[in-house]
Amino acid sequence: MCRFLAYRGSDMFMSDLITQSEQSLIRQSYKARERAEPLNGDGFGVGWYAPEIDAIPCVFTSITPAWSNRNLHRLAGKIRSCCFFAHVRAASRGLLVSEVNCHPFQYGQFLWMHNGSIGEFGKIKRRMRESLNDETYNILQGTTDSEHCFAVFLNELLPHLDDYCVQTLLDAMLATLKHLNTWAQDAGISDASHCNFAITDGQNIVVTRYVSDPTQEPPTLYISSGERFESHNGEYRMITSNSHPKAVIVASEPLTEERSDWSLVPKNHVVVVTPELHVRISAIES
Amino acid sequence: MCRFLAYRGSDMFMSDLITQSEQSLIRQSYKARERAEPLNGDGFGVGWYAPEIDAIPCVFTSITPAWSNRNLHRLAGKIRSCCFFAHVRAASRGLLVSEVNCHPFQYGQFLWMHNGSIGEFGKIKRRMRESLNDETYNILQGTTDSEHCFAVFLNELLPHLDDYCVQTLLDAMLATLKHLNTWAQDAGISDASHCNFAITDGQNIVVTRYVSDPTQEPPTLYISSGERFESHNGEYRMITSNSHPKAVIVASEPLTEERSDWSLVPKNHVVVVTPELHVRISAIES
Amino acid sequence: MCRFLAYRGSDMFMSDLITQSEQSLIRQSYKARERAEPLNGDGFGVGWYAPEIDAIPCVFTSITPAWSNRNLHRLAGKIRSCCFFAHVRAASRGLLVSEVNCHPFQYGQFLWMHNGSIGEFGKIKRRMRESLNDETYNILQGTTDSEHCFAVFLNELLPHLDDYCVQTLLDAMLATLKHLNTWAQDAGISDASHCNFAITDGQNIVVTRYVSDPTQEPPTLYISSGERFESHNGEYRMITSNSHPKAVIVASEPLTEERSDWSLVPKNHVVVVTPELHVRISAIES
Amino acid sequence: MCRFLAYRGSDMFMSDLITQSEQSLIRQSYKARERAEPLNGDGFGVGWYAPEIDAIPCVFTSITPAWSNRNLHRLAGKIRSCCFFAHVRAASRGLLVSEVNCHPFQYGQFLWMHNGSIGEFGKIKRRMRESLNDETYNILQGTTDSEHCFAVFLNELLPHLDDYCVQTLLDAMLATLKHLNTWAQDAGISDASHCNFAITDGQNIVVTRYVSDPTQEPPTLYISSGERFESHNGEYRMITSNSHPKAVIVASEPLTEERSDWSLVPKNHVVVVTPELHVRISAIES
């Protein structure tokens, strides 16, 4: 299993979520609390937006473990952003550790991450590729189930960019899940697919917590929102907002000791975060 | 353009061909003589056979330049083999430097290398994949034209392993070239494909020097054979054999100062080296 | 804490100890049993001897985690040796993950590994360097306490190569520990040094299990010896020898489920393994 | 020989100097004009200041060639800075390609680069280290002559930070050159030292073009200053300033086709660029 986080809100240093706190994504990557298999040493990636420059996110990935990557530590402490993704990878058995397989995947203004795995991916990989039009087909660079899911998502999304809003993102996400279910059924696949997907355009964020077999549990997914996420006396907390939140974090595990800062997203639900930081959680119909 | 070499004969240290001499593959990788674009710093790979252990070759690849790779220098000086491939890569524009894209590519007992490029590869990539049966489809790990050509080759070869001999290798190679020409024609591709391909099963070696457009020149390809390849007073030479040769080298450029040691393979010809070190050069019918 | 193993005996594939078994060094590197801090993802190294070629060992190191390194998996399955070292690293806080800091360190025919750390190393680093003669001074490439200890060891050893035997190795090892204690005392250092050092010349192996503060425990160190180390029905065991052993393993943790195969080396003792596979364990006088 | 550039002026994308133009630092790294040995594939580094955040520069280094590093291409296109350094490395013979050996070296708010090499460095390395106080001694992480020169420089500079101005930087630089000459003389070294050093504190930049043997030539060093450095119809030029310049570039080779944009710094001179972009060139007394 991988780990990820998505941030949207006022400008914030990436280091506050990724490298600094005791519960930061990197610390989690080598000392897990909620996972039986703690290790996320098979590469990492961060992607962030600098809207004052342009709409295309900047991505930094590496195949070395995040915890010892000096470039990541230096960059995270210098880069402030209103929207960023971070991901630490535990390579699925048999999948390669390669820069092209590091999340987040980027295309145009979009970033994509995945925590989980597609059941018996080899049996539908070819069908997934064949479903793609030429544009999305040629986007594929690697071999992971995660990137192939991104291609399926883009194949749904790109024809609708003319009339684009957050609902367009959401529709493409739900259509992707539907396709995956259909193809798995057609291929007689019995293994479940674990599909915690995250997509952003730099403005909106959509994240699913989904497992295709309702008798199983998908990976965890938590939300925290408030005035700001900051450190007091060395301990990070989400500071409560009196009015409208100015910071929203969606993460595979809580990033603070204080669990009351975090709510668990229910199974087979999708989270939508808008530019105004409205958070909407709704059930995914199967 | 990349550079490569293939060796077959008595056991020989890889270092003698790869790292030691003034004209060794690694020296060529940063100081070219016959090439306008000298640099081969986008990864490398070596593959060698240890028949006393098993038939599967060992492969060592890296995305860092060969000339500064300490592991390569140390391994090449310790490993003796009767059959090995070595390749230094100059990434085609837009193709990724990634370990999965490093030559030689390996499958079962086979090793494959390519020097050249498939013209307008993007236009036939999808058709190449669709031509594959499920086994060869799932072998693909990367994005290069070279690896896709290897998959097409395996797709031809693998059904014929029951009745296998050197001719089987040769037939699959020629069928691969034919397919590439047909698909390029169907796609209306005008750019030429440069197809210096090398394949070995650890016993036989087949290498082509081929360009799809007869008005152009394929990359160079040279052969040297003799008693042994060795150094006298710091200068490497192929020692002439009075009887049957005991060492055959096929390489993209001469590996000694003395050009009389080397013969240029004619354009659109294929070289076959057998376990008995018989060398046969024949024209490729288009 | 790092992990390491040393093997001496009949020719054996490195993969049997490093990559294959459930308790292999690589599996241990991400799933610990005896350690609170399980992770060894900060690079690795292997060093092995091929006496049929020469006396200088071949070394392969990398800064990526051992568990996902394809080159290591391929090499370990092809290389058989009568003497090899393997090490997986967990970088000490503040020390760099860099190839020059990967164990085993090599000089001439010698290989060196360290599991543990020198207490308050920064306070005696300069004195350690100043104690070196020019030859050993210039051997240093990196910044680790481990490599500096190797330099101190070589500084003791190299003047005695004329009259060399296994006792020479042992004397230099004990002198190294003495120096470290003296310098720590002079510098008023209170932190203990954990000094599980391993040295080999390709024939003899000397390994210490030592902590400078007798109220503390050094890292664990185990020995197993027998006819051969092999797999039956998927489970590795050391096969008992009726006569003289033909395989000796010294490792930071047991490499089989069956603990009766392994004996714990007592605290502050040193293990000597000779070319005849005599194993001698003796107390280190402080 | 390495290549480097230093920029000071209005905020500018790093990509305009490093990755975009036909004469950019990266293009130079694989296609040289003024150098017999063109290749700079042994790692690279960039360092930049974000004064709106703090005074400490951010550094990004890698041991892979700059030309194929996707992270560098992405970062350079998103980061604008008023002061940055960039360096592409050709490792000196025998020196390691390792991240700790990549320029620019950073300490506190300072960045340091070197183009050239210290003659017979091994003969004065130990004396250089012994000249350092404990603070600067412990800064050293690697093995290069360049980083050792930086340590000598810091050893001169750090005691004078209380009364700090651009002259302090310049004095420390000149003292460093003097020390190097003295030590070389004492060690009976006959090889010349080539010392194109660059230092910045994020405000001021000091760059030398110096060779210790007056009968030789130091590496080239050029200056360009003007209104801004920008592209017209795909060709980069330094736009002339009617009044005071707003952009100053100091680089080992011209970064445009148009040589009239560039002036060669005379041999054994030092360039000082102030925050007001005053450029002063003065002779270095030997």
Short mmCIF file of N, CA and C in Angstrom, two decimals, chain D residues 70-151:
data_model
loop_
_atom_site.label_atom_id
_atom_site.label_comp_id
_atom_site.label_asym_id
_atom_site.label_seq_id
_atom_site.Cartn_x
_atom_site.Cartn_y
_atom_site.Cartn_z
N ARG D 70 14.56 15.02 -15.68
CA ARG D 70 13.24 15.62 -15.80
C ARG D 70 12.91 16.56 -14.65
N ASN D 71 13.37 16.22 -13.44
CA ASN D 71 13.11 17.12 -12.32
C ASN D 71 13.72 18.49 -12.57
N LEU D 72 14.94 18.52 -13.07
CA LEU D 72 15.59 19.80 -13.34
C LEU D 72 14.82 20.60 -14.38
N HIS D 73 14.39 19.94 -15.45
CA HIS D 73 13.65 20.65 -16.49
C HIS D 73 12.35 21.24 -15.93
N ARG D 74 11.68 20.47 -15.09
CA ARG D 74 10.41 20.95 -14.53
C ARG D 74 10.64 22.09 -13.54
N LEU D 75 11.63 21.93 -12.67
CA LEU D 75 11.89 22.97 -11.67
C LEU D 75 12.36 24.26 -12.33
N ALA D 76 13.26 24.15 -13.29
CA ALA D 76 13.84 25.34 -13.90
C ALA D 76 12.77 26.19 -14.57
N GLY D 77 11.72 25.54 -15.04
CA GLY D 77 10.64 26.28 -15.70
C GLY D 77 9.64 26.90 -14.74
N LYS D 78 9.77 26.61 -13.45
CA LYS D 78 8.81 27.14 -12.48
C LYS D 78 9.44 28.08 -11.47
N ILE D 79 10.76 28.11 -11.42
CA ILE D 79 11.41 28.88 -10.37
C ILE D 79 12.06 30.12 -10.95
N ARG D 80 11.61 31.26 -10.40
CA ARG D 80 12.15 32.57 -10.76
C ARG D 80 12.97 33.05 -9.60
N SER D 81 14.13 33.59 -9.86
CA SER D 81 14.93 34.06 -8.75
C SER D 81 15.76 35.26 -9.18
N CYS D 82 16.15 36.06 -8.21
CA CYS D 82 16.99 37.24 -8.45
C CYS D 82 18.46 36.90 -8.32
N CYS D 83 18.74 35.68 -7.91
CA CYS D 83 20.14 35.28 -7.72
C CYS D 83 20.23 33.77 -7.77
N PHE D 84 20.92 33.24 -8.77
CA PHE D 84 21.11 31.79 -8.78
C PHE D 84 22.42 31.37 -9.42
N PHE D 85 22.87 30.17 -9.04
CA PHE D 85 24.08 29.53 -9.55
C PHE D 85 23.66 28.23 -10.24
N ALA D 86 24.38 27.87 -11.29
CA ALA D 86 24.15 26.56 -11.91
C ALA D 86 25.50 26.01 -12.36
N HIS D 87 25.65 24.69 -12.29
CA HIS D 87 26.95 24.05 -12.51
C HIS D 87 26.74 22.68 -13.14
N VAL D 88 27.48 22.39 -14.19
CA VAL D 88 27.50 21.03 -14.75
C VAL D 88 28.91 20.50 -14.62
N ARG D 89 29.01 19.24 -14.20
CA ARG D 89 30.30 18.73 -13.77
C ARG D 89 30.90 17.72 -14.74
N ALA D 90 32.20 17.82 -14.95
CA ALA D 90 32.99 16.76 -15.57
C ALA D 90 33.95 16.31 -14.48
N ALA D 91 33.72 15.14 -13.94
CA ALA D 91 34.52 14.70 -12.80
C ALA D 91 35.99 14.64 -13.17
N SER D 92 36.84 15.17 -12.31
CA SER D 92 38.28 15.02 -12.50
C SER D 92 38.60 13.54 -12.43
N ARG D 93 39.65 13.16 -13.10
CA ARG D 93 40.06 11.76 -13.12
C ARG D 93 40.24 11.24 -11.69
N GLY D 94 39.58 10.18 -11.38
CA GLY D 94 39.76 9.58 -10.07
C GLY D 94 38.83 10.13 -9.00
N LEU D 95 38.13 11.22 -9.32
CA LEU D 95 37.20 11.74 -8.31
C LEU D 95 35.82 11.15 -8.54
N LEU D 96 35.11 11.01 -7.48
CA LEU D 96 33.86 10.27 -7.53
C LEU D 96 32.70 11.12 -7.98
N VAL D 97 31.80 10.49 -8.73
CA VAL D 97 30.52 11.08 -9.03
C VAL D 97 29.59 10.70 -7.88
N SER D 98 29.28 11.67 -7.06
CA SER D 98 28.50 11.43 -5.86
C SER D 98 27.77 12.72 -5.55
N GLU D 99 26.57 12.62 -4.97
CA GLU D 99 25.83 13.86 -4.72
C GLU D 99 26.60 14.82 -3.83
N VAL D 100 27.40 14.30 -2.90
CA VAL D 100 28.15 15.20 -2.03
C VAL D 100 29.25 15.95 -2.77
N ASN D 101 29.57 15.50 -3.97
CA ASN D 101 30.60 16.17 -4.76
C ASN D 101 30.01 17.11 -5.81
N CYS D 102 28.69 17.27 -5.83
CA CYS D 102 28.07 18.16 -6.81
C CYS D 102 28.11 19.60 -6.34
N HIS D 103 28.39 20.51 -7.23
CA HIS D 103 28.32 21.94 -6.98
C HIS D 103 26.89 22.41 -7.26
N PRO D 104 26.43 23.56 -6.80
CA PRO D 104 27.14 24.42 -5.86
C PRO D 104 27.09 23.84 -4.45
N PHE D 105 28.17 24.10 -3.71
CA PHE D 105 28.21 23.75 -2.30
C PHE D 105 27.55 24.87 -1.51
N GLN D 106 26.83 24.48 -0.46
CA GLN D 106 26.08 25.48 0.30
C GLN D 106 26.47 25.43 1.76
N TYR D 107 26.59 26.60 2.37
CA TYR D 107 26.72 26.68 3.83
C TYR D 107 26.05 27.96 4.28
N GLY D 108 25.08 27.82 5.17
CA GLY D 108 24.33 29.01 5.58
C GLY D 108 23.78 29.69 4.35
N GLN D 109 24.00 31.01 4.25
CA GLN D 109 23.45 31.72 3.09
C GLN D 109 24.37 31.69 1.87
N PHE D 110 25.48 30.97 1.97
CA PHE D 110 26.49 31.02 0.91
C PHE D 110 26.39 29.86 -0.08
N LEU D 111 26.70 30.18 -1.33
CA LEU D 111 26.84 29.16 -2.38
C LEU D 111 28.22 29.30 -3.02
N TRP D 112 28.82 28.18 -3.38
CA TRP D 112 30.18 28.16 -3.92
C TRP D 112 30.24 27.21 -5.12
N MET D 113 30.93 27.66 -6.19
CA MET D 113 31.17 26.77 -7.33
C MET D 113 32.63 26.92 -7.75
N HIS D 114 33.09 25.94 -8.48
CA HIS D 114 34.47 25.95 -8.96
C HIS D 114 34.50 25.38 -10.37
N ASN D 115 35.25 26.04 -11.23
CA ASN D 115 35.56 25.51 -12.55
C ASN D 115 37.07 25.50 -12.67
N GLY D 116 37.64 24.31 -12.78
CA GLY D 116 39.09 24.19 -12.82
C GLY D 116 39.51 23.06 -11.91
N SER D 117 40.78 23.05 -11.53
CA SER D 117 41.22 22.01 -10.60
C SER D 117 42.49 22.46 -9.90
N ILE D 118 42.68 21.93 -8.71
CA ILE D 118 43.86 22.26 -7.92
C ILE D 118 44.97 21.29 -8.31
N GLY D 119 46.09 21.83 -8.73
CA GLY D 119 47.21 20.98 -9.17
C GLY D 119 47.72 20.08 -8.06
N GLU D 120 47.82 18.79 -8.35
CA GLU D 120 48.34 17.80 -7.38
C GLU D 120 47.67 17.95 -6.02
N PHE D 121 46.36 18.00 -6.06
CA PHE D 121 45.55 18.24 -4.86
C PHE D 121 45.91 17.29 -3.71
N GLY D 122 46.17 16.02 -4.07
CA GLY D 122 46.47 15.03 -3.03
C GLY D 122 47.63 15.43 -2.13
N LYS D 123 48.54 16.25 -2.68
CA LYS D 123 49.72 16.62 -1.90
C LYS D 123 49.44 17.71 -0.86
N ILE D 124 48.31 18.44 -1.04
CA ILE D 124 48.04 19.49 -0.04
C ILE D 124 46.69 19.31 0.65
N LYS D 125 45.99 18.23 0.29
CA LYS D 125 44.66 17.99 0.87
C LYS D 125 44.73 17.97 2.40
N ARG D 126 45.70 17.23 2.91
CA ARG D 126 45.79 17.07 4.35
C ARG D 126 46.12 18.42 5.02
N ARG D 127 46.99 19.17 4.41
CA ARG D 127 47.33 20.47 4.99
C ARG D 127 46.14 21.41 4.94
N MET D 128 45.36 21.34 3.86
CA MET D 128 44.16 22.17 3.76
C MET D 128 43.22 21.86 4.93
N ARG D 129 43.01 20.59 5.18
CA ARG D 129 42.10 20.21 6.28
C ARG D 129 42.65 20.65 7.62
N GLU D 130 43.96 20.50 7.79
CA GLU D 130 44.53 20.84 9.09
C GLU D 130 44.47 22.34 9.36
N SER D 131 44.40 23.13 8.31
CA SER D 131 44.33 24.59 8.49
C SER D 131 42.96 25.04 9.00
N LEU D 132 41.99 24.14 8.96
CA LEU D 132 40.60 24.55 9.27
C LEU D 132 40.33 24.51 10.77
N ASN D 133 39.50 25.45 11.24
CA ASN D 133 39.01 25.32 12.61
C ASN D 133 37.91 24.26 12.65
N ASP D 134 37.48 23.89 13.84
CA ASP D 134 36.55 22.76 13.94
C ASP D 134 35.25 22.99 13.18
N GLU D 135 34.74 24.21 13.18
CA GLU D 135 33.47 24.46 12.51
C GLU D 135 33.59 24.16 11.02
N THR D 136 34.58 24.75 10.38
CA THR D 136 34.68 24.54 8.94
C THR D 136 35.14 23.11 8.62
N TYR D 137 35.93 22.53 9.50
CA TYR D 137 36.36 21.13 9.30
C TYR D 137 35.15 20.22 9.17
N ASN D 138 34.18 20.43 10.04
CA ASN D 138 33.03 19.52 10.05
C ASN D 138 32.02 19.80 8.95
N ILE D 139 32.22 20.88 8.21
CA ILE D 139 31.33 21.16 7.08
C ILE D 139 31.62 20.22 5.91
N LEU D 140 32.86 19.81 5.80
CA LEU D 140 33.28 18.99 4.65
C LEU D 140 32.51 17.67 4.59
N GLN D 141 31.93 17.38 3.44
CA GLN D 141 31.18 16.13 3.28
C GLN D 141 31.80 15.23 2.23
N GLY D 142 32.55 15.82 1.31
CA GLY D 142 33.01 15.03 0.17
C GLY D 142 34.51 15.04 0.03
N THR D 143 34.95 14.76 -1.16
CA THR D 143 36.36 14.51 -1.40
C THR D 143 36.98 15.44 -2.44
N THR D 144 36.20 16.39 -2.97
CA THR D 144 36.72 17.16 -4.10
C THR D 144 37.62 18.30 -3.65
N ASP D 145 38.54 18.67 -4.55
CA ASP D 145 39.36 19.86 -4.34
C ASP D 145 38.46 21.09 -4.19
N SER D 146 37.37 21.12 -4.97
CA SER D 146 36.48 22.28 -4.96
C SER D 146 35.87 22.52 -3.59
N GLU D 147 35.39 21.45 -2.95
CA GLU D 147 34.77 21.63 -1.64
C GLU D 147 35.82 21.98 -0.59
N HIS D 148 37.00 21.42 -0.72
CA HIS D 148 38.06 21.78 0.21
C HIS D 148 38.43 23.26 0.09
N CYS D 149 38.43 23.78 -1.14
CA CYS D 149 38.69 25.22 -1.32
C CYS D 149 37.59 26.04 -0.66
N PHE D 150 36.34 25.55 -0.76
CA PHE D 150 35.23 26.25 -0.10
C PHE D 150 35.45 26.28 1.41
N ALA D 151 35.92 25.18 1.96
CA ALA D 151 36.15 25.14 3.41
C ALA D 151 37.24 26.14 3.80
#
